Amino acid sequence: DVQMTQSPYNLAASPGESVSINCKASKSISKYLAWYQQKPGKANKLLIYDGSTLQSGIPSRFSGSGSGTDFTLTIRSLEPEDFGLYYCQQHNEYPYTFGAGTKLELK
Amino acid sequence: QVQLKETGPDLVQLTQTLSITCTVSGFSLTTYNVHWVRQPPGKGLEWMGAMWNGGGTDYNSAFKSRLSISRDTSKSQVFLKMNSLQTDDTAKYFCARHGATRVYDYWGQGVMVTVSS
């Protein structure tokens, strides 16, 4: 199985700041990396897929980059609603595997 | 609009069988795939298996032969059944829509299942 290593585990930031979350795959997954946001009481939300394709309806302050084994989610100008958990997921091969998550907290 | 909703028990006894139903609306099970993903408390997400739009299934080998996924297209429902439950099967169980982009564009809110001894 492809192991996904996500970092950092915790991240504290203030509204208006920019942050980056990293995800490293144990082998090449080409471009097939997705990012999800998870918040209590809400359905998980797809943000980015294929490494850098923004899901419809997601604000352009979210962006994804990378290919092969190293990927990054960047959120520019954080809004209050951006705080929560973020997960990466490889969608190159089965079983699909996820990173351990990054908790983005208000500083 | 697209919706998925999981229904199932809050509590299951050790070694018993878990049954969860995912009822979907806003799309057809013959057009989109539905996958199951679970999340133990405070932990990450784990892919369990897939119901493909053609009716086939695939499973994570981590669940060996404990897991079964089926569907009733007339009721827009996908079913998860897992037997021989252990305490580490305590988790929130999600169903999610999977399509041509090969990712999960819609998720249910999940159902939290506790395995009790």
PDB file of C-alpha atoms in Angstrom:
ATOM      1  CA  ASP A   1       0.000   0.000   0.000  1.00  0.00           C
ATOM      2  CA  VAL A   2       1.116   3.587  -0.611  1.00  0.00           C
ATOM      3  CA  GLN A   3       1.974   5.309   2.658  1.00  0.00           C
ATOM      4  CA  MET A   4       1.065   8.987   2.866  1.00  0.00           C
ATOM      5  CA  THR A   5       3.053  11.144   5.278  1.00  0.00           C
ATOM      6  CA  GLN A   6       1.418  14.457   6.029  1.00  0.00           C
ATOM      7  CA  SER A   7       3.042  17.392   7.826  1.00  0.00           C
ATOM      8  CA  PRO A   8       2.777  19.296  10.025  1.00  0.00           C
ATOM      9  CA  TYR A   9       0.436  17.500  12.377  1.00  0.00           C
ATOM     10  CA  ASN A  10      -0.662  20.798  13.935  1.00  0.00           C
ATOM     11  CA  LEU A  11      -0.563  24.267  12.483  1.00  0.00           C
ATOM     12  CA  ALA A  12      -1.567  27.517  14.183  1.00  0.00           C
ATOM     13  CA  ALA A  13      -2.212  30.630  12.123  1.00  0.00           C
ATOM     14  CA  SER A  14      -4.187  33.863  12.117  1.00  0.00           C
ATOM     15  CA  PRO A  15      -6.814  35.040   9.642  1.00  0.00           C
ATOM     16  CA  GLY A  16      -5.153  36.714   6.682  1.00  0.00           C
ATOM     17  CA  GLU A  17      -2.003  34.602   6.887  1.00  0.00           C
ATOM     18  CA  SER A  18      -0.958  31.991   4.343  1.00  0.00           C
ATOM     19  CA  VAL A  19      -0.168  28.405   5.270  1.00  0.00           C
ATOM     20  CA  SER A  20       1.129  25.283   3.566  1.00  0.00           C
ATOM     21  CA  ILE A  21       0.518  21.617   4.324  1.00  0.00           C
ATOM     22  CA  ASN A  22       2.726  18.930   2.876  1.00  0.00           C
ATOM     23  CA  CYS A  23       2.050  15.370   1.843  1.00  0.00           C
ATOM     24  CA  LYS A  24       4.661  12.817   0.827  1.00  0.00           C
ATOM     25  CA  ALA A  25       3.869   9.494  -0.835  1.00  0.00           C
ATOM     26  CA  SER A  26       6.009   6.393  -0.276  1.00  0.00           C
ATOM     27  CA  LYS A  27       6.211   5.917  -4.045  1.00  0.00           C
ATOM     28  CA  SER A  28       5.261   7.916  -7.103  1.00  0.00           C
ATOM     29  CA  ILE A  29       1.541   8.557  -7.466  1.00  0.00           C
ATOM     30  CA  SER A  30       1.925  10.698 -10.586  1.00  0.00           C
ATOM     31  CA  LYS A  31      -0.450  13.664 -10.144  1.00  0.00           C
ATOM     32  CA  TYR A  32      -3.172  11.754  -8.299  1.00  0.00           C
ATOM     33  CA  LEU A  33      -3.404  13.501  -4.976  1.00  0.00           C
ATOM     34  CA  ALA A  34      -6.522  14.982  -3.404  1.00  0.00           C
ATOM     35  CA  TRP A  35      -7.069  17.267  -0.440  1.00  0.00           C
ATOM     36  CA  TYR A  36     -10.126  17.277   1.822  1.00  0.00           C
ATOM     37  CA  GLN A  37     -11.314  19.519   4.626  1.00  0.00           C
ATOM     38  CA  GLN A  38     -13.046  17.993   7.627  1.00  0.00           C
ATOM     39  CA  LYS A  39     -15.092  19.971  10.160  1.00  0.00           C
ATOM     40  CA  PRO A  40     -17.308  18.724  13.005  1.00  0.00           C
ATOM     41  CA  GLY A  41     -20.927  18.271  12.047  1.00  0.00           C
ATOM     42  CA  LYS A  42     -20.248  18.816   8.346  1.00  0.00           C
ATOM     43  CA  ALA A  43     -19.616  16.452   5.460  1.00  0.00           C
ATOM     44  CA  ASN A  44     -16.019  16.172   4.331  1.00  0.00           C
ATOM     45  CA  LYS A  45     -15.287  18.614   1.553  1.00  0.00           C
ATOM     46  CA  LEU A  46     -13.177  17.925  -1.530  1.00  0.00           C
ATOM     47  CA  LEU A  47     -10.839  20.862  -2.161  1.00  0.00           C
ATOM     48  CA  ILE A  48      -8.288  19.757  -4.755  1.00  0.00           C
ATOM     49  CA  TYR A  49      -7.789  16.669  -6.903  1.00  0.00           C
ATOM     50  CA  ASP A  50      -5.241  15.571  -9.500  1.00  0.00           C
ATOM     51  CA  GLY A  51      -2.694  17.464  -7.440  1.00  0.00           C
ATOM     52  CA  SER A  52      -3.735  20.948  -8.498  1.00  0.00           C
ATOM     53  CA  THR A  53      -7.288  20.942  -9.894  1.00  0.00           C
ATOM     54  CA  LEU A  54      -9.597  23.074  -7.807  1.00  0.00           C
ATOM     55  CA  GLN A  55     -12.944  21.426  -7.116  1.00  0.00           C
ATOM     56  CA  SER A  56     -15.937  23.417  -8.332  1.00  0.00           C
ATOM     57  CA  GLY A  57     -17.124  25.937  -5.760  1.00  0.00           C
ATOM     58  CA  ILE A  58     -13.882  25.991  -3.780  1.00  0.00           C
ATOM     59  CA  PRO A  59     -12.379  29.482  -3.321  1.00  0.00           C
ATOM     60  CA  SER A  60      -9.265  30.287  -5.312  1.00  0.00           C
ATOM     61  CA  ARG A  61      -7.292  30.971  -2.122  1.00  0.00           C
ATOM     62  CA  PHE A  62      -6.854  27.186  -2.002  1.00  0.00           C
ATOM     63  CA  SER A  63      -4.211  25.787  -4.325  1.00  0.00           C
ATOM     64  CA  GLY A  64      -2.374  22.514  -4.738  1.00  0.00           C
ATOM     65  CA  SER A  65       0.967  21.692  -6.259  1.00  0.00           C
ATOM     66  CA  GLY A  66       3.322  18.785  -6.717  1.00  0.00           C
ATOM     67  CA  SER A  67       3.676  15.511  -8.551  1.00  0.00           C
ATOM     68  CA  GLY A  68       5.402  12.193  -8.078  1.00  0.00           C
ATOM     69  CA  THR A  69       5.866  11.878  -4.329  1.00  0.00           C
ATOM     70  CA  ASP A  70       5.732  15.429  -2.951  1.00  0.00           C
ATOM     71  CA  PHE A  71       2.642  17.600  -2.776  1.00  0.00           C
ATOM     72  CA  THR A  72       1.600  20.820  -1.067  1.00  0.00           C
ATOM     73  CA  LEU A  73      -1.716  22.430  -0.206  1.00  0.00           C
ATOM     74  CA  THR A  74      -1.464  26.200   0.185  1.00  0.00           C
ATOM     75  CA  ILE A  75      -4.167  28.400   1.637  1.00  0.00           C
ATOM     76  CA  ARG A  76      -3.647  32.119   1.045  1.00  0.00           C
ATOM     77  CA  SER A  77      -5.269  34.804   3.191  1.00  0.00           C
ATOM     78  CA  LEU A  78      -6.890  32.463   5.693  1.00  0.00           C
ATOM     79  CA  GLU A  79     -10.556  33.039   6.418  1.00  0.00           C
ATOM     80  CA  PRO A  80     -12.181  32.082   9.754  1.00  0.00           C
ATOM     81  CA  GLU A  81     -14.052  29.218   8.070  1.00  0.00           C
ATOM     82  CA  ASP A  82     -10.765  27.605   6.925  1.00  0.00           C
ATOM     83  CA  PHE A  83      -9.832  26.331  10.366  1.00  0.00           C
ATOM     84  CA  GLY A  84     -10.297  22.608  10.725  1.00  0.00           C
ATOM     85  CA  LEU A  85      -8.705  19.307   9.728  1.00  0.00           C
ATOM     86  CA  TYR A  86      -7.100  18.676   6.362  1.00  0.00           C
ATOM     87  CA  TYR A  87      -6.334  15.301   4.825  1.00  0.00           C
ATOM     88  CA  CYS A  88      -4.441  14.301   1.728  1.00  0.00           C
ATOM     89  CA  GLN A  89      -5.403  11.161  -0.196  1.00  0.00           C
ATOM     90  CA  GLN A  90      -3.709   9.364  -3.051  1.00  0.00           C
ATOM     91  CA  HIS A  91      -6.131   8.345  -5.782  1.00  0.00           C
ATOM     92  CA  ASN A  92      -3.600   6.645  -8.025  1.00  0.00           C
ATOM     93  CA  GLU A  93      -4.073   3.072  -6.908  1.00  0.00           C
ATOM     94  CA  TYR A  94      -6.129   0.860  -4.599  1.00  0.00           C
ATOM     95  CA  PRO A  95      -6.330   0.714  -1.715  1.00  0.00           C
ATOM     96  CA  TYR A  96      -6.705   4.469  -1.615  1.00  0.00           C
ATOM     97  CA  THR A  97      -4.735   5.787   1.353  1.00  0.00           C
ATOM     98  CA  PHE A  98      -4.900   8.977   3.360  1.00  0.00           C
ATOM     99  CA  GLY A  99      -2.471  11.083   5.324  1.00  0.00           C
ATOM    100  CA  ALA A 100      -2.853  11.283   9.092  1.00  0.00           C
ATOM    101  CA  GLY A 101      -4.294  14.780   8.916  1.00  0.00           C
ATOM    102  CA  THR A 102      -3.268  18.338   9.772  1.00  0.00           C
ATOM    103  CA  LYS A 103      -5.178  20.337  12.337  1.00  0.00           C
ATOM    104  CA  LEU A 104      -5.249  23.992  11.340  1.00  0.00           C
ATOM    105  CA  GLU A 105      -6.014  26.028  14.438  1.00  0.00           C
ATOM    106  CA  LEU A 106      -6.576  29.662  15.179  1.00  0.00           C
ATOM    107  CA  LYS A 107      -3.498  31.309  16.707  1.00  0.00           C
TER     108      LYS A 107
ATOM    109  CA  GLN B   1     -29.012  18.061  -4.921  1.00  0.00           C
ATOM    110  CA  VAL B   2     -26.558  15.256  -4.224  1.00  0.00           C
ATOM    111  CA  GLN B   3     -26.897  13.711  -0.770  1.00  0.00           C
ATOM    112  CA  LEU B   4     -25.642  10.605   0.948  1.00  0.00           C
ATOM    113  CA  LYS B   5     -26.863   9.502   4.361  1.00  0.00           C
ATOM    114  CA  GLU B   6     -25.573   6.638   6.460  1.00  0.00           C
ATOM    115  CA  THR B   7     -27.868   4.868   8.884  1.00  0.00           C
ATOM    116  CA  GLY B   8     -26.865   2.176  11.296  1.00  0.00           C
ATOM    117  CA  PRO B   9     -26.529   1.189  14.938  1.00  0.00           C
ATOM    118  CA  ASP B  10     -24.697   3.286  17.520  1.00  0.00           C
ATOM    119  CA  LEU B  11     -23.540   0.203  19.379  1.00  0.00           C
ATOM    120  CA  VAL B  12     -22.593  -3.291  18.277  1.00  0.00           C
ATOM    121  CA  GLN B  13     -21.504  -6.126  20.511  1.00  0.00           C
ATOM    122  CA  LEU B  14     -18.072  -7.694  20.235  1.00  0.00           C
ATOM    123  CA  THR B  15     -17.872 -10.422  17.539  1.00  0.00           C
ATOM    124  CA  GLN B  16     -21.252  -9.432  16.118  1.00  0.00           C
ATOM    125  CA  THR B  17     -22.062  -8.125  12.624  1.00  0.00           C
ATOM    126  CA  LEU B  18     -22.295  -4.463  11.639  1.00  0.00           C
ATOM    127  CA  SER B  19     -24.840  -3.404   9.024  1.00  0.00           C
ATOM    128  CA  ILE B  20     -24.929   0.151   7.666  1.00  0.00           C
ATOM    129  CA  THR B  21     -27.073   1.550   4.874  1.00  0.00           C
ATOM    130  CA  CYS B  22     -26.061   4.458   2.657  1.00  0.00           C
ATOM    131  CA  THR B  23     -29.079   6.074   1.033  1.00  0.00           C
ATOM    132  CA  VAL B  24     -28.259   8.394  -1.837  1.00  0.00           C
ATOM    133  CA  SER B  25     -30.227  11.017  -3.716  1.00  0.00           C
ATOM    134  CA  GLY B  26     -29.519  13.363  -6.585  1.00  0.00           C
ATOM    135  CA  PHE B  27     -27.615  10.787  -8.622  1.00  0.00           C
ATOM    136  CA  SER B  28     -27.905   7.231  -9.845  1.00  0.00           C
ATOM    137  CA  LEU B  29     -25.974   4.259  -8.468  1.00  0.00           C
ATOM    138  CA  THR B  30     -25.697   3.010 -12.064  1.00  0.00           C
ATOM    139  CA  THR B  31     -23.772   6.160 -13.035  1.00  0.00           C
ATOM    140  CA  TYR B  32     -21.588   6.783  -9.996  1.00  0.00           C
ATOM    141  CA  ASN B  33     -19.651   4.551  -7.666  1.00  0.00           C
ATOM    142  CA  VAL B  34     -20.070   4.603  -3.898  1.00  0.00           C
ATOM    143  CA  HIS B  35     -17.185   3.842  -1.557  1.00  0.00           C
ATOM    144  CA  TRP B  36     -16.961   3.216   2.158  1.00  0.00           C
ATOM    145  CA  VAL B  37     -14.356   4.911   4.340  1.00  0.00           C
ATOM    146  CA  ARG B  38     -14.000   4.749   8.103  1.00  0.00           C
ATOM    147  CA  GLN B  39     -12.307   6.863  10.753  1.00  0.00           C
ATOM    148  CA  PRO B  40     -11.516   5.633  14.270  1.00  0.00           C
ATOM    149  CA  PRO B  41     -11.875   8.332  16.942  1.00  0.00           C
ATOM    150  CA  GLY B  42      -9.022  10.825  16.733  1.00  0.00           C
ATOM    151  CA  LYS B  43      -7.406   8.978  13.848  1.00  0.00           C
ATOM    152  CA  GLY B  44      -7.170   9.176  10.083  1.00  0.00           C
ATOM    153  CA  LEU B  45      -9.320   7.886   7.261  1.00  0.00           C
ATOM    154  CA  GLU B  46      -9.198   4.309   5.966  1.00  0.00           C
ATOM    155  CA  TRP B  47     -10.590   3.117   2.633  1.00  0.00           C
ATOM    156  CA  MET B  48     -12.733   0.038   3.107  1.00  0.00           C
ATOM    157  CA  GLY B  49     -14.205  -0.822  -0.244  1.00  0.00           C
ATOM    158  CA  ALA B  50     -16.161   0.099  -3.317  1.00  0.00           C
ATOM    159  CA  MET B  51     -19.475  -0.542  -4.999  1.00  0.00           C
ATOM    160  CA  TRP B  52     -18.926   0.157  -8.672  1.00  0.00           C
ATOM    161  CA  ASN B  53     -21.637   1.587 -10.879  1.00  0.00           C
ATOM    162  CA  GLY B  54     -21.729  -1.672 -12.842  1.00  0.00           C
ATOM    163  CA  GLY B  55     -22.474  -3.647  -9.681  1.00  0.00           C
ATOM    164  CA  GLY B  56     -19.019  -5.047  -8.990  1.00  0.00           C
ATOM    165  CA  THR B  57     -17.205  -4.622  -5.715  1.00  0.00           C
ATOM    166  CA  ASP B  58     -13.661  -4.253  -4.414  1.00  0.00           C
ATOM    167  CA  TYR B  59     -12.413  -4.522  -0.874  1.00  0.00           C
ATOM    168  CA  ASN B  60      -9.419  -3.448   1.135  1.00  0.00           C
ATOM    169  CA  SER B  61      -7.506  -6.638   1.890  1.00  0.00           C
ATOM    170  CA  ALA B  62      -7.064  -5.319   5.465  1.00  0.00           C
ATOM    171  CA  PHE B  63     -10.619  -6.474   6.079  1.00  0.00           C
ATOM    172  CA  LYS B  64      -9.968  -9.907   4.582  1.00  0.00           C
ATOM    173  CA  SER B  65     -13.267 -11.705   4.178  1.00  0.00           C
ATOM    174  CA  ARG B  66     -15.103  -9.838   6.947  1.00  0.00           C
ATOM    175  CA  LEU B  67     -16.520  -7.161   4.675  1.00  0.00           C
ATOM    176  CA  SER B  68     -19.355  -7.283   2.194  1.00  0.00           C
ATOM    177  CA  ILE B  69     -20.808  -4.435   0.121  1.00  0.00           C
ATOM    178  CA  SER B  70     -24.035  -4.702  -1.843  1.00  0.00           C
ATOM    179  CA  ARG B  71     -26.716  -2.430  -3.249  1.00  0.00           C
ATOM    180  CA  ASP B  72     -30.358  -2.043  -4.155  1.00  0.00           C
ATOM    181  CA  THR B  73     -30.508   0.341  -7.094  1.00  0.00           C
ATOM    182  CA  SER B  74     -34.316   0.563  -6.935  1.00  0.00           C
ATOM    183  CA  LYS B  75     -34.003   2.077  -3.465  1.00  0.00           C
ATOM    184  CA  SER B  76     -30.779   4.018  -4.168  1.00  0.00           C
ATOM    185  CA  GLN B  77     -29.105   2.239  -1.297  1.00  0.00           C
ATOM    186  CA  VAL B  78     -25.671   0.747  -0.755  1.00  0.00           C
ATOM    187  CA  PHE B  79     -25.085  -1.634   2.134  1.00  0.00           C
ATOM    188  CA  LEU B  80     -22.026  -2.383   4.212  1.00  0.00           C
ATOM    189  CA  LYS B  81     -21.832  -5.530   6.281  1.00  0.00           C
ATOM    190  CA  MET B  82     -18.861  -6.456   8.385  1.00  0.00           C
ATOM    191  CA  ASN B  83     -18.705  -9.434  10.714  1.00  0.00           C
ATOM    192  CA  SER B  84     -16.565 -10.500  13.657  1.00  0.00           C
ATOM    193  CA  LEU B  85     -16.353  -6.978  15.009  1.00  0.00           C
ATOM    194  CA  GLN B  86     -13.565  -6.095  17.420  1.00  0.00           C
ATOM    195  CA  THR B  87     -13.078  -3.038  19.616  1.00  0.00           C
ATOM    196  CA  ASP B  88     -10.730  -1.499  17.055  1.00  0.00           C
ATOM    197  CA  ASP B  89     -13.619  -1.429  14.586  1.00  0.00           C
ATOM    198  CA  THR B  90     -15.055   1.413  16.677  1.00  0.00           C
ATOM    199  CA  ALA B  91     -15.147   4.244  14.151  1.00  0.00           C
ATOM    200  CA  LYS B  92     -17.230   6.686  12.181  1.00  0.00           C
ATOM    201  CA  TYR B  93     -18.256   5.020   8.929  1.00  0.00           C
ATOM    202  CA  PHE B  94     -18.727   7.162   5.835  1.00  0.00           C
ATOM    203  CA  CYS B  95     -20.082   6.523   2.377  1.00  0.00           C
ATOM    204  CA  ALA B  96     -18.868   8.792  -0.399  1.00  0.00           C
ATOM    205  CA  ARG B  97     -19.601   9.318  -4.079  1.00  0.00           C
ATOM    206  CA  HIS B  98     -16.795   8.445  -6.478  1.00  0.00           C
ATOM    207  CA  GLY B  99     -16.903   9.337 -10.133  1.00  0.00           C
ATOM    208  CA  ALA B 100     -14.841  10.018 -13.209  1.00  0.00           C
ATOM    209  CA  THR B 101     -12.422  12.223 -11.294  1.00  0.00           C
ATOM    210  CA  ARG B 102     -11.601   9.198  -9.097  1.00  0.00           C
ATOM    211  CA  VAL B 103     -12.073  11.162  -5.904  1.00  0.00           C
ATOM    212  CA  TYR B 104     -14.874  11.713  -3.402  1.00  0.00           C
ATOM    213  CA  ASP B 105     -16.847  14.775  -4.418  1.00  0.00           C
ATOM    214  CA  TYR B 106     -19.674  14.157  -1.949  1.00  0.00           C
ATOM    215  CA  TRP B 107     -19.655  12.475   1.449  1.00  0.00           C
ATOM    216  CA  GLY B 108     -22.269  11.480   3.938  1.00  0.00           C
ATOM    217  CA  GLN B 109     -21.919  12.858   7.448  1.00  0.00           C
ATOM    218  CA  GLY B 110     -21.028   9.428   8.735  1.00  0.00           C
ATOM    219  CA  VAL B 111     -22.390   7.173  11.429  1.00  0.00           C
ATOM    220  CA  MET B 112     -20.431   6.605  14.632  1.00  0.00           C
ATOM    221  CA  VAL B 113     -20.359   2.959  15.657  1.00  0.00           C
ATOM    222  CA  THR B 114     -18.997   1.745  18.979  1.00  0.00           C
ATOM    223  CA  VAL B 115     -18.071  -1.893  19.449  1.00  0.00           C
ATOM    224  CA  SER B 116     -18.752  -2.886  23.017  1.00  0.00           C
ATOM    225  CA  SER B 117     -17.584  -5.855  24.993  1.00  0.00           C
TER     226      SER B 117
END
